[in-house]
XYZ file of C-alpha atoms in Angstrom:
692
model
C 113.717 104.077 62.891
C 114.546 105.277 59.008
C 112.345 107.126 56.487
C 112.922 104.208 54.477
C 111.684 101.734 56.528
C 108.452 103.317 56.720
C 107.334 100.036 53.739
C 108.052 97.639 56.515
C 104.854 99.003 58.371
C 101.742 96.724 58.156
C 98.883 97.923 59.216
C 94.994 96.148 60.242
C 91.807 98.573 59.678
C 88.195 98.742 59.212
C 87.355 94.988 61.373
C 84.154 94.230 60.029
C 81.994 90.679 62.691
C 80.511 88.805 60.076
C 76.882 87.993 61.201
C 77.819 84.876 62.877
C 79.827 86.473 65.084
C 83.003 84.171 65.196
C 84.636 85.718 62.105
C 86.481 88.646 61.367
C 87.271 90.927 57.796
C 89.605 93.650 57.868
C 92.022 95.603 55.668
C 95.835 95.027 55.816
C 97.865 98.548 54.219
C 101.648 98.441 54.237
C 103.402 101.296 51.250
C 105.171 99.906 48.017
C 108.205 101.933 47.389
C 109.212 100.465 43.940
C 105.576 101.259 42.860
C 104.742 103.658 45.224
C 101.730 102.806 46.061
C 99.454 101.795 49.308
C 98.529 98.193 48.447
C 95.388 97.125 50.307
C 94.508 93.703 50.722
C 90.953 91.924 52.533
C 92.537 89.131 55.298
C 89.720 87.023 57.217
C 90.437 85.705 60.763
C 88.089 82.440 61.048
C 88.559 81.855 64.907
C 91.571 79.649 64.799
C 93.572 81.777 62.029
C 94.165 84.989 59.538
C 94.439 84.462 55.558
C 94.498 86.748 53.080
C 91.378 86.435 51.745
C 91.187 89.295 48.833
C 93.918 89.157 46.334
C 92.916 92.712 43.886
C 95.920 95.101 43.644
C 93.904 97.561 46.165
C 90.603 96.109 48.546
C 88.868 98.363 50.806
C 85.349 98.586 52.942
C 84.331 95.320 53.230
C 80.693 94.710 54.405
C 79.184 91.435 54.902
C 75.620 90.605 54.015
C 73.219 90.545 56.989
C 72.763 87.335 55.560
C 76.383 86.548 55.731
C 76.649 84.338 52.211
C 78.559 87.498 50.236
C 80.639 90.219 51.101
C 81.219 93.564 49.014
C 84.038 95.647 49.414
C 85.647 98.310 46.208
C 88.055 97.344 44.668
C 90.848 99.743 42.535
C 93.010 98.752 39.670
C 96.280 100.292 39.663
C 95.199 101.759 35.945
C 96.076 105.107 35.897
C 93.341 107.145 36.960
C 91.352 104.099 38.204
C 88.360 104.548 40.828
C 87.073 102.841 43.226
C 84.338 99.967 41.970
C 81.871 97.320 44.429
C 83.162 94.101 44.350
C 81.321 90.849 45.950
C 82.030 87.304 46.407
C 81.526 84.346 48.364
C 82.429 84.547 51.909
C 83.170 81.060 51.844
C 85.914 83.071 49.084
C 86.796 82.245 45.344
C 86.681 84.913 42.644
C 85.144 88.127 42.663
C 82.873 89.960 40.385
C 83.167 93.400 40.254
C 79.243 94.822 40.397
C 80.067 98.708 38.649
C 81.762 100.722 36.504
C 81.186 103.970 37.719
C 82.512 107.100 36.203
C 83.692 108.371 39.368
C 83.867 106.048 40.977
C 82.383 104.521 44.230
C 83.257 105.933 47.533
C 80.903 103.830 49.948
C 78.159 101.337 50.192
C 75.671 99.733 52.881
C 74.049 96.238 52.130
C 69.544 96.747 52.577
C 68.523 94.485 55.409
C 67.544 91.405 52.617
C 70.499 91.069 51.273
C 69.873 91.671 48.196
C 70.511 95.665 46.787
C 72.824 97.730 47.780
C 72.975 101.572 48.315
C 76.230 103.495 47.040
C 77.592 106.455 47.018
C 79.610 107.654 43.400
C 80.097 111.094 42.188
C 78.394 112.411 38.914
C 79.444 114.719 36.290
C 76.900 117.401 35.799
C 74.843 118.009 32.954
C 76.539 119.829 31.300
C 80.110 118.310 31.266
C 78.814 115.133 30.960
C 79.093 113.442 28.019
C 82.570 114.807 27.672
C 85.375 113.315 27.126
C 88.547 113.256 29.611
C 90.664 115.603 27.501
C 87.489 118.326 26.501
C 86.924 118.443 30.305
C 90.350 119.437 31.184
C 90.907 122.154 28.805
C 86.796 123.306 29.330
C 86.904 126.164 31.524
C 86.031 126.160 34.513
C 82.179 127.709 35.653
C 81.889 128.383 39.525
C 78.822 127.941 40.932
C 78.926 127.112 44.186
C 81.357 126.690 47.000
C 84.062 124.855 48.127
C 84.572 124.416 43.841
C 87.506 121.830 45.704
C 88.140 120.185 48.056
C 91.118 118.220 50.104
C 89.870 114.870 49.329
C 87.787 114.864 46.279
C 90.349 118.021 44.041
C 88.294 119.558 41.667
C 84.511 118.664 42.787
C 82.748 121.605 40.791
C 81.603 119.704 38.580
C 80.221 116.551 40.046
C 78.091 116.133 43.342
C 77.384 112.691 44.515
C 74.493 110.527 44.743
C 72.685 107.317 45.707
C 72.417 104.754 44.164
C 71.155 100.739 43.989
C 71.915 97.564 42.378
C 71.016 94.541 42.874
C 73.316 92.038 44.762
C 72.776 89.538 41.731
C 72.230 90.097 37.968
C 74.513 92.767 35.469
C 71.401 95.704 35.696
C 73.139 98.527 36.147
C 72.926 100.518 38.833
C 70.101 102.930 39.616
C 70.515 106.354 40.536
C 68.191 107.108 43.400
C 68.822 111.493 44.190
C 68.150 114.629 41.794
C 68.894 117.337 43.984
C 71.950 118.889 42.871
C 74.022 117.902 46.384
C 76.465 115.778 48.000
C 74.507 112.996 49.677
C 76.415 110.657 51.807
C 76.165 107.787 55.172
C 73.445 105.989 53.530
C 71.423 103.280 55.880
C 69.031 101.297 55.468
C 65.769 101.289 57.874
C 65.339 98.203 59.533
C 62.433 97.711 57.310
C 64.458 97.879 54.277
C 61.777 100.006 52.561
C 63.877 104.194 53.879
C 67.430 104.413 53.461
C 68.692 107.142 55.468
C 71.178 109.291 54.686
C 72.858 112.809 55.104
C 72.893 115.729 52.696
C 73.129 119.579 53.352
C 69.826 121.480 53.860
C 67.785 122.612 50.964
C 67.603 126.390 51.606
C 71.785 126.443 53.574
C 74.034 128.910 52.321
C 77.328 127.072 50.848
C 79.081 129.752 53.850
C 77.458 127.985 56.130
C 78.608 124.569 57.224
C 75.478 122.958 57.240
C 74.329 119.361 56.813
C 71.277 117.759 58.060
C 69.393 114.163 58.218
C 66.752 112.446 55.246
C 65.484 110.056 54.781
C 64.428 108.717 50.965
C 61.464 106.508 49.876
C 63.143 103.175 48.193
C 60.354 102.618 45.985
C 58.779 106.618 46.290
C 61.806 108.255 45.785
C 60.464 111.221 47.840
C 62.580 112.580 50.830
C 61.914 113.482 53.901
C 63.895 115.543 55.874
C 63.785 114.043 59.701
C 66.062 116.540 62.051
C 66.498 120.741 62.596
C 70.414 121.459 60.047
C 72.995 120.971 62.129
C 76.025 119.504 62.044
C 75.396 116.298 60.784
C 78.474 113.585 60.435
C 76.953 109.556 61.024
C 73.422 108.974 61.233
C 71.868 105.015 62.063
C 69.145 103.286 62.705
C 69.476 100.005 65.639
C 67.834 96.894 65.147
C 64.558 97.673 66.680
C 63.838 100.857 64.882
C 65.400 103.885 66.936
C 67.191 106.495 64.999
C 70.677 107.527 65.570
C 72.577 110.471 65.135
C 76.273 111.523 65.777
C 77.633 116.033 64.934
C 76.416 119.102 66.546
C 73.390 120.013 66.640
C 75.079 123.699 65.630
C 77.719 123.854 63.961
C 79.385 126.378 65.605
C 79.266 124.406 69.119
C 82.314 122.920 66.883
C 85.265 122.817 68.449
C 83.787 121.428 71.003
C 82.811 117.516 72.063
C 81.192 115.960 69.302
C 78.159 114.382 70.195
C 75.837 110.820 70.113
C 72.160 112.111 69.495
C 68.662 109.529 70.067
C 66.360 111.017 67.791
C 63.197 111.498 69.385
C 60.255 111.448 67.536
C 57.702 114.634 67.581
C 54.672 115.335 66.898
C 53.564 118.541 65.259
C 56.644 120.104 64.661
C 58.519 121.260 61.965
C 60.405 117.995 62.063
C 59.891 113.962 62.132
C 62.559 114.250 64.880
C 63.963 115.892 68.123
C 68.049 114.716 69.057
C 68.159 114.060 72.373
C 72.203 114.257 72.870
C 73.185 111.194 75.604
C 76.574 111.383 76.345
C 76.777 114.986 77.630
C 77.909 114.287 81.233
C 80.923 112.001 79.701
C 82.636 115.732 77.967
C 84.288 114.362 76.056
C 84.369 113.535 71.850
C 83.041 110.346 70.323
C 83.942 111.034 66.904
C 87.746 110.063 67.778
C 90.731 111.891 65.468
C 93.662 109.069 66.596
C 95.419 108.207 63.247
C 92.892 105.442 60.772
C 89.607 105.409 63.419
C 87.050 104.552 60.667
C 84.239 103.821 62.951
C 82.321 106.737 63.332
C 79.472 106.121 64.898
C 77.977 103.899 67.462
C 77.695 99.786 66.726
C 74.873 98.141 68.042
C 74.231 95.271 70.515
C 71.587 94.297 72.463
C 70.231 96.790 75.032
C 72.242 99.517 73.818
C 75.334 100.280 70.859
C 79.101 100.679 72.165
C 81.289 103.394 70.616
C 84.731 104.524 70.723
C 85.366 107.846 73.397
C 88.355 110.032 71.891
C 90.066 110.591 76.574
C 93.635 112.948 77.531
C 95.501 111.181 74.056
C 93.633 107.001 74.295
C 90.851 106.035 72.251
C 88.822 103.881 74.449
C 85.422 101.779 73.501
C 82.291 101.944 76.270
C 79.288 100.818 76.328
C 75.926 102.381 76.348
C 72.845 100.981 77.585
C 69.656 102.271 76.800
C 67.241 99.088 78.593
C 65.453 100.425 80.984
C 67.007 104.256 80.187
C 64.546 106.940 80.473
C 65.032 109.378 77.862
C 62.108 111.802 79.950
C 64.561 111.636 83.081
C 67.643 113.935 84.478
C 69.928 110.692 84.922
C 72.081 110.135 81.191
C 72.130 106.334 80.475
C 74.787 103.601 81.989
C 78.251 103.969 80.351
C 81.192 101.281 81.431
C 84.354 100.633 80.145
C 84.690 97.717 77.458
C 88.117 98.203 76.427
C 91.073 100.934 78.018
C 93.784 100.891 78.506
C 96.753 103.242 78.114
C 96.163 102.490 74.207
C 94.111 103.405 70.908
C 91.452 101.793 69.717
C 91.557 102.459 65.959
C 87.816 100.319 64.461
C 86.044 97.617 66.175
C 83.387 95.176 65.055
C 81.212 93.552 67.824
C 78.855 90.538 68.346
C 75.217 91.449 68.919
C 75.120 90.280 71.882
C 77.667 92.089 73.273
C 79.863 88.392 74.150
C 83.046 89.227 71.982
C 84.685 92.340 70.135
C 87.276 92.345 67.344
C 89.076 94.977 67.320
C 92.046 97.555 65.841
C 94.597 99.476 68.289
C 98.042 100.728 68.183
C 99.948 102.050 70.958
C 103.399 104.019 71.906
C 105.109 100.636 70.864
C 102.231 98.589 68.202
C 101.327 100.256 65.007
C 98.896 97.912 64.742
C 97.506 94.563 65.560
C 93.821 92.858 65.477
C 92.451 92.188 68.968
C 89.818 89.765 69.670
C 87.912 89.485 73.168
C 85.871 87.959 74.779
C 83.905 89.243 77.601
C 83.067 87.566 80.053
C 79.761 89.772 82.029
C 79.762 92.701 79.601
C 82.678 94.756 80.707
C 86.223 94.817 79.131
C 89.359 93.619 80.059
C 90.320 96.491 82.692
C 88.297 94.222 85.607
C 89.306 91.433 84.790
C 86.575 89.833 83.178
C 87.369 89.966 79.648
C 89.689 87.748 77.660
C 91.380 89.273 75.195
C 94.002 87.073 71.656
C 96.230 89.150 69.482
C 95.028 87.610 66.269
C 97.419 89.101 64.247
C 101.210 89.273 64.563
C 101.657 92.505 61.699
C 104.345 94.326 63.137
C 107.453 91.402 64.006
C 108.992 91.842 60.847
C 109.003 95.508 61.755
C 110.683 95.362 64.925
C 112.884 92.075 63.808
C 114.175 95.299 61.846
C 113.341 98.504 62.816
C 114.722 99.359 66.603
C 111.829 101.405 68.347
C 112.771 103.927 70.876
C 110.682 104.193 74.182
C 107.714 106.692 74.627
C 107.858 108.537 78.159
C 104.463 110.115 78.841
C 104.256 113.307 80.898
C 102.631 116.066 82.577
C 103.520 119.558 81.244
C 102.045 122.159 84.466
C 101.289 125.625 83.310
C 98.471 127.946 84.513
C 97.237 125.201 87.438
C 96.007 122.685 84.244
C 97.552 119.438 83.302
C 98.783 118.936 80.136
C 99.318 116.325 79.051
C 102.924 115.260 76.852
C 104.632 113.097 75.182
C 108.549 112.248 74.344
C 110.386 109.093 72.489
C 114.257 108.598 73.590
C 116.745 108.595 70.904
C 119.669 105.340 71.209
C 121.794 105.578 73.903
C 119.846 109.017 75.644
C 119.626 107.285 79.795
C 124.001 107.408 79.312
C 124.388 110.712 77.258
C 126.211 113.199 78.738
C 124.382 116.453 80.175
C 122.203 118.543 78.357
C 124.060 116.518 75.002
C 121.083 115.435 73.245
C 119.654 118.047 70.634
C 115.209 118.368 70.904
C 112.930 118.258 68.213
C 109.657 120.086 69.607
C 106.557 118.838 67.748
C 103.341 120.375 67.709
C 99.425 118.270 65.831
C 97.405 120.067 63.573
C 93.192 120.283 64.238
C 93.856 122.137 66.778
C 91.251 120.266 67.922
C 92.607 116.593 67.710
C 95.116 114.509 69.704
C 98.764 113.111 70.251
C 98.560 110.363 72.055
C 98.813 106.565 73.103
C 99.258 105.003 69.415
C 102.479 104.528 67.541
C 103.615 107.590 65.762
C 106.245 107.396 62.636
C 106.879 111.031 62.977
C 108.522 110.816 66.675
C 110.572 107.603 65.980
C 112.064 109.023 62.453
C 112.770 111.884 64.979
C 114.407 108.546 68.014
C 115.867 107.208 65.201
C 117.897 109.865 63.907
C 119.124 111.070 67.419
C 116.612 113.413 68.160
C 114.516 113.816 71.484
C 111.137 113.813 69.995
C 108.569 115.351 72.434
C 104.433 117.060 71.541
C 101.870 117.913 74.003
C 98.361 118.892 73.867
C 98.067 122.278 74.984
C 94.559 123.757 74.863
C 92.484 123.568 72.142
C 93.385 119.686 71.241
C 90.567 117.807 71.888
C 90.490 114.833 74.571
C 90.547 116.706 77.807
C 86.677 117.170 77.473
C 84.699 121.283 75.541
C 85.660 123.975 77.549
C 89.313 122.491 76.905
C 88.859 123.339 73.559
C 87.750 125.783 73.105
C 90.102 127.638 75.040
C 91.443 129.023 71.961
C 88.806 130.168 70.549
C 88.473 134.303 69.504
C 92.073 134.673 71.467
C 93.899 134.117 68.500
C 94.718 138.004 67.683
C 96.685 137.333 71.165
C 99.789 136.310 69.506
C 100.541 135.023 73.502
C 97.120 132.840 73.779
C 96.056 130.000 76.197
C 97.927 127.693 73.480
C 101.187 129.369 72.401
C 101.139 129.677 76.411
C 101.367 125.563 77.107
C 103.533 125.092 73.893
C 106.145 127.299 75.336
C 105.501 125.383 78.909
C 106.175 122.208 76.355
C 109.896 123.319 75.820
C 110.435 124.700 79.190
C 108.963 121.001 81.108
C 111.385 119.346 78.484
C 114.923 120.882 79.176
C 114.048 120.948 83.170
C 112.820 117.535 83.018
C 115.681 115.695 80.694
C 118.518 116.371 82.202
C 120.679 115.383 78.751
C 118.442 117.834 76.615
C 120.729 120.731 75.176
C 119.032 123.982 75.280
C 120.919 125.380 72.680
C 120.341 123.018 70.392
C 116.325 122.396 69.996
C 113.947 122.601 66.862
C 110.331 123.425 66.684
C 108.302 122.435 63.733
C 104.214 121.363 62.842
C 101.514 120.799 60.364
C 98.125 122.864 59.696
C 97.558 124.053 62.756
C 100.816 123.190 64.295
C 102.083 125.035 61.155
C 100.108 128.311 62.795
C 101.403 127.440 65.975
C 105.494 126.608 65.382
C 105.296 130.017 62.786
C 103.270 132.436 65.256
C 106.125 130.244 68.415
C 109.322 131.536 66.430
C 108.253 135.146 66.162
C 108.569 135.335 69.934
C 111.146 133.919 70.703
C 115.416 132.875 69.288
C 115.646 129.752 71.249
C 115.641 127.865 68.344
C 117.520 126.765 66.103
C 115.323 125.655 63.553
C 111.815 125.709 62.168
C 109.760 123.947 59.817
C 106.359 125.677 59.219
C 104.110 122.218 57.052
C 101.248 123.414 55.035
C 99.902 126.162 57.889
C 97.331 128.179 58.591
C 99.283 132.276 57.978
C 97.320 134.050 56.685
C 93.303 134.459 57.291
C 92.224 136.712 54.830
C 92.681 134.443 52.241
C 92.822 131.641 53.576
C 89.623 132.301 53.938
C 88.171 132.521 50.427
C 90.695 130.027 49.332
C 90.914 126.951 51.760
C 87.577 124.153 51.376
C 86.893 125.113 54.795
C 87.733 129.156 55.030
C 83.583 130.679 54.636
C 83.347 129.225 58.138
C 86.709 128.625 59.870
C 87.217 131.866 60.904
C 83.966 132.248 62.609
C 84.517 129.043 64.399
C 88.196 129.886 65.541
C 88.279 133.834 65.619
C 84.457 134.304 66.257
C 84.822 136.785 63.375
C 84.189 136.760 59.529
C 85.150 138.858 56.976
C 84.562 141.554 56.303
C 84.136 143.186 59.861
C 86.492 140.839 61.177
C 88.883 142.223 58.848
C 91.279 144.212 61.516
C 91.124 140.204 63.645
C 92.059 138.164 60.449
C 95.226 140.577 60.303
C 96.067 140.560 63.938
C 96.180 136.736 64.514
C 97.974 135.939 61.187
C 101.585 134.831 61.510
C 102.524 136.597 58.432
C 102.219 139.730 59.679
C 104.617 139.189 61.877
C 107.049 136.946 60.030
C 109.564 139.970 60.467
C 110.233 139.280 64.488
C 111.606 135.266 62.700
C 115.108 134.477 63.326
C 115.193 130.862 63.252
C 116.536 129.254 59.970
C 112.998 128.388 58.880
C 111.601 125.803 56.050
C 107.724 125.826 54.318
C 106.880 122.465 53.091
C 103.850 122.247 51.878
C 101.807 120.325 49.071
C 100.708 121.730 45.464
C 97.357 119.949 45.839
C 96.737 121.076 49.229
C 92.793 122.615 49.356
C 92.303 122.856 52.664
C 95.159 124.862 53.939
C 96.248 126.062 49.661
C 99.761 126.149 49.011
C 99.217 129.898 48.598
C 99.372 130.132 52.434
C 102.557 128.574 52.360
C 104.196 131.490 49.514
C 103.465 133.912 51.232
C 104.532 133.245 54.854
C 107.762 132.380 52.372
C 108.018 135.586 50.950
C 107.389 137.460 53.927
C 110.180 135.020 55.893
C 112.173 136.312 52.981
C 110.900 140.093 52.518
C 112.206 140.362 56.535
C 115.765 138.794 55.778
C 115.043 135.084 57.507
C 116.916 132.198 55.966
C 114.264 129.886 54.882
C 113.786 128.351 52.258
C 110.167 126.008 50.371
C 109.721 122.438 49.433
C 106.758 121.897 47.282
C 105.357 118.777 47.304
C 102.950 117.829 43.718
C 100.418 116.138 43.460
C 99.833 115.519 47.111
C 96.617 117.188 49.832
C 97.210 118.586 53.501
C 97.263 114.574 53.982
C 101.066 113.850 52.528
C 101.919 112.837 55.860
C 99.581 109.910 56.481
C 98.280 109.453 52.829
C 99.783 110.560 50.773
C 102.201 108.483 48.184
C 105.150 106.089 49.602
C 108.556 107.776 47.965
C 107.225 111.702 49.048
C 106.949 110.438 52.367
C 110.016 108.978 52.502
C 111.165 112.068 50.641
C 109.271 114.311 52.701
C 111.336 112.763 55.759
C 114.290 113.461 54.232
C 113.566 116.930 53.821
C 112.535 117.125 57.198
C 115.851 115.828 58.557
C 117.746 117.226 56.217
C 116.691 120.724 57.239
C 117.127 120.231 61.074
C 120.521 118.402 60.442
C 122.190 121.613 58.485
C 120.266 124.719 61.531
C 119.227 122.469 64.591
C 122.907 120.307 64.643
C 124.823 122.946 62.846
C 126.046 121.013 60.175
C 125.320 123.683 57.617
C 128.454 126.557 57.468
C 129.750 126.646 53.308
C 126.957 122.979 52.972
C 124.035 125.240 53.139
C 123.289 125.064 49.240
C 125.857 122.470 48.605
C 124.548 119.603 47.123
C 126.645 117.169 48.948
C 125.396 118.315 52.373
C 124.867 115.890 55.079
C 121.898 113.533 54.347
C 119.897 112.603 57.144
C 120.509 109.111 57.472
C 123.891 110.655 59.049
C 122.250 110.247 62.083
C 122.967 113.488 64.598
C 125.876 112.343 67.080
C 125.765 113.423 71.016
C 128.376 115.897 71.991
């Protein structure tokens, strides 16, 4: 795979099953390098064939009306600065009608149970800037009164707030704003009786230095809002058809890193709040908010007698059924859980019939970028038990496979300190026949750290292998998918640069060289983004075994991160078990900037200028520290890009990023630098390194 082959990828996502249980709407995404945009359209599987269903420039988030007659979705035009708006169309097809023209666009939607109205999430300007035009707003000094005042997903948000809006399905009446409190509101869901809407927002008296959120309910007729649960870290809320309330998240935000749980909200009498969340799946010791790329289904989907939910498990994302019929909430035993979809793959989205007899799901594995699959469930169990019948609905990767030489992936174990670490390697062309110690190696480190590499298609590994490298990565302690203890192993230990995750990653390098005799120990490069950038910077300060390094969008100086990142006010407490001002010594001891003078590997600092998760000042400080230490270094800055550059940046920038990465490793891992280091005619990344 070459960098420009990104344009060949066609990816499905967000499958939505029609109420009749026979049709599936889903989103197809593809990159358009000519127009430098990601094109999205909604496709329909009608039980017999698949066809494109909408023809807008960018359509996403399809949602069937409960009566089955309509489809709502979000449409974004190609006009400069255009925002997503609500579009409606018949379930039988035809022209879509734009139902809103809100200045800041619509970000989420949910149908009322009677299909007559929809609740929307849309931002509104603060009163002092609402009447200004765009130019006046840009020129006006920014008055900041809260944290965060900018977010990685939303940019500058100091002058706007997300609110709930109500809009009729028919007619042309303007959307009615439902919420007034100056805080962000999100994840709305209608109560089954249609009289109230539950949503998630920051608690009334919460400090903006804390990550707390709370489940609220709004009475649609009166506008009255009441809190349903105690403050926690709630990420999703939903009602079962019988009216029972469920939520996903943590009782305490500082339970994270750890397993995100699914909770039944038990009614209480006489308590401060009407519901008490009861965790249902703690016995699984797995995260139910999967972090696999593209996972759009964040909470349960309800079926007769229970629900289905995705579970992250040792590099896979499987789908399980939780049975609530006959379960006694007061008993010691948890509800029964059975696999519906498992295997060495990752489910990225799903829709299910109400009787659980069929599931439509999108899935990826190391050789499959993504497809939509239809599963008929014979007896409530999944395909792995032999009772289910799977059928590929799409073949979106057909042209991609015909044009791109996908390299094989091998999963292997790394043993250290009595623990088994899951690892993956993607082999370059000719690897099996290559001479001993002849193939260069690139060590990759994922972000998070509470996320995972896994059994999914990863363009990064394929591009590296396509350029002739053995691409390797693992899930060290601190990753997700292996339980709470595994994820929490890194909490409070990063002041020691020989922490458990660092040693796990060093063991990966040793295990790779031992397992693959073709791997060249004299040509090992290393790179990572976000936490991966942090870990890379720590590793290269401990050893001179790496010929080159790329530190991408990293957390590199904890003190300034605490004041500039959109998660800075609390992220240090979560991982360092320390916060400012008392924790200043821990912040400095855990910062790679402090150990930059020990680095010997030529190091590229790669950062996005609109990254508000790990702001660019992090990269600037590290680059300057490397310069002061006399390290061979360069900094590449991508304008107008966020922390999500490698996954969701502009198509041209994503290709250019790959070219920058391959060029750096070609120069220093492969030794193609010499006097060409500053020469514009230096080897291009398309010139794949040869095994020697």
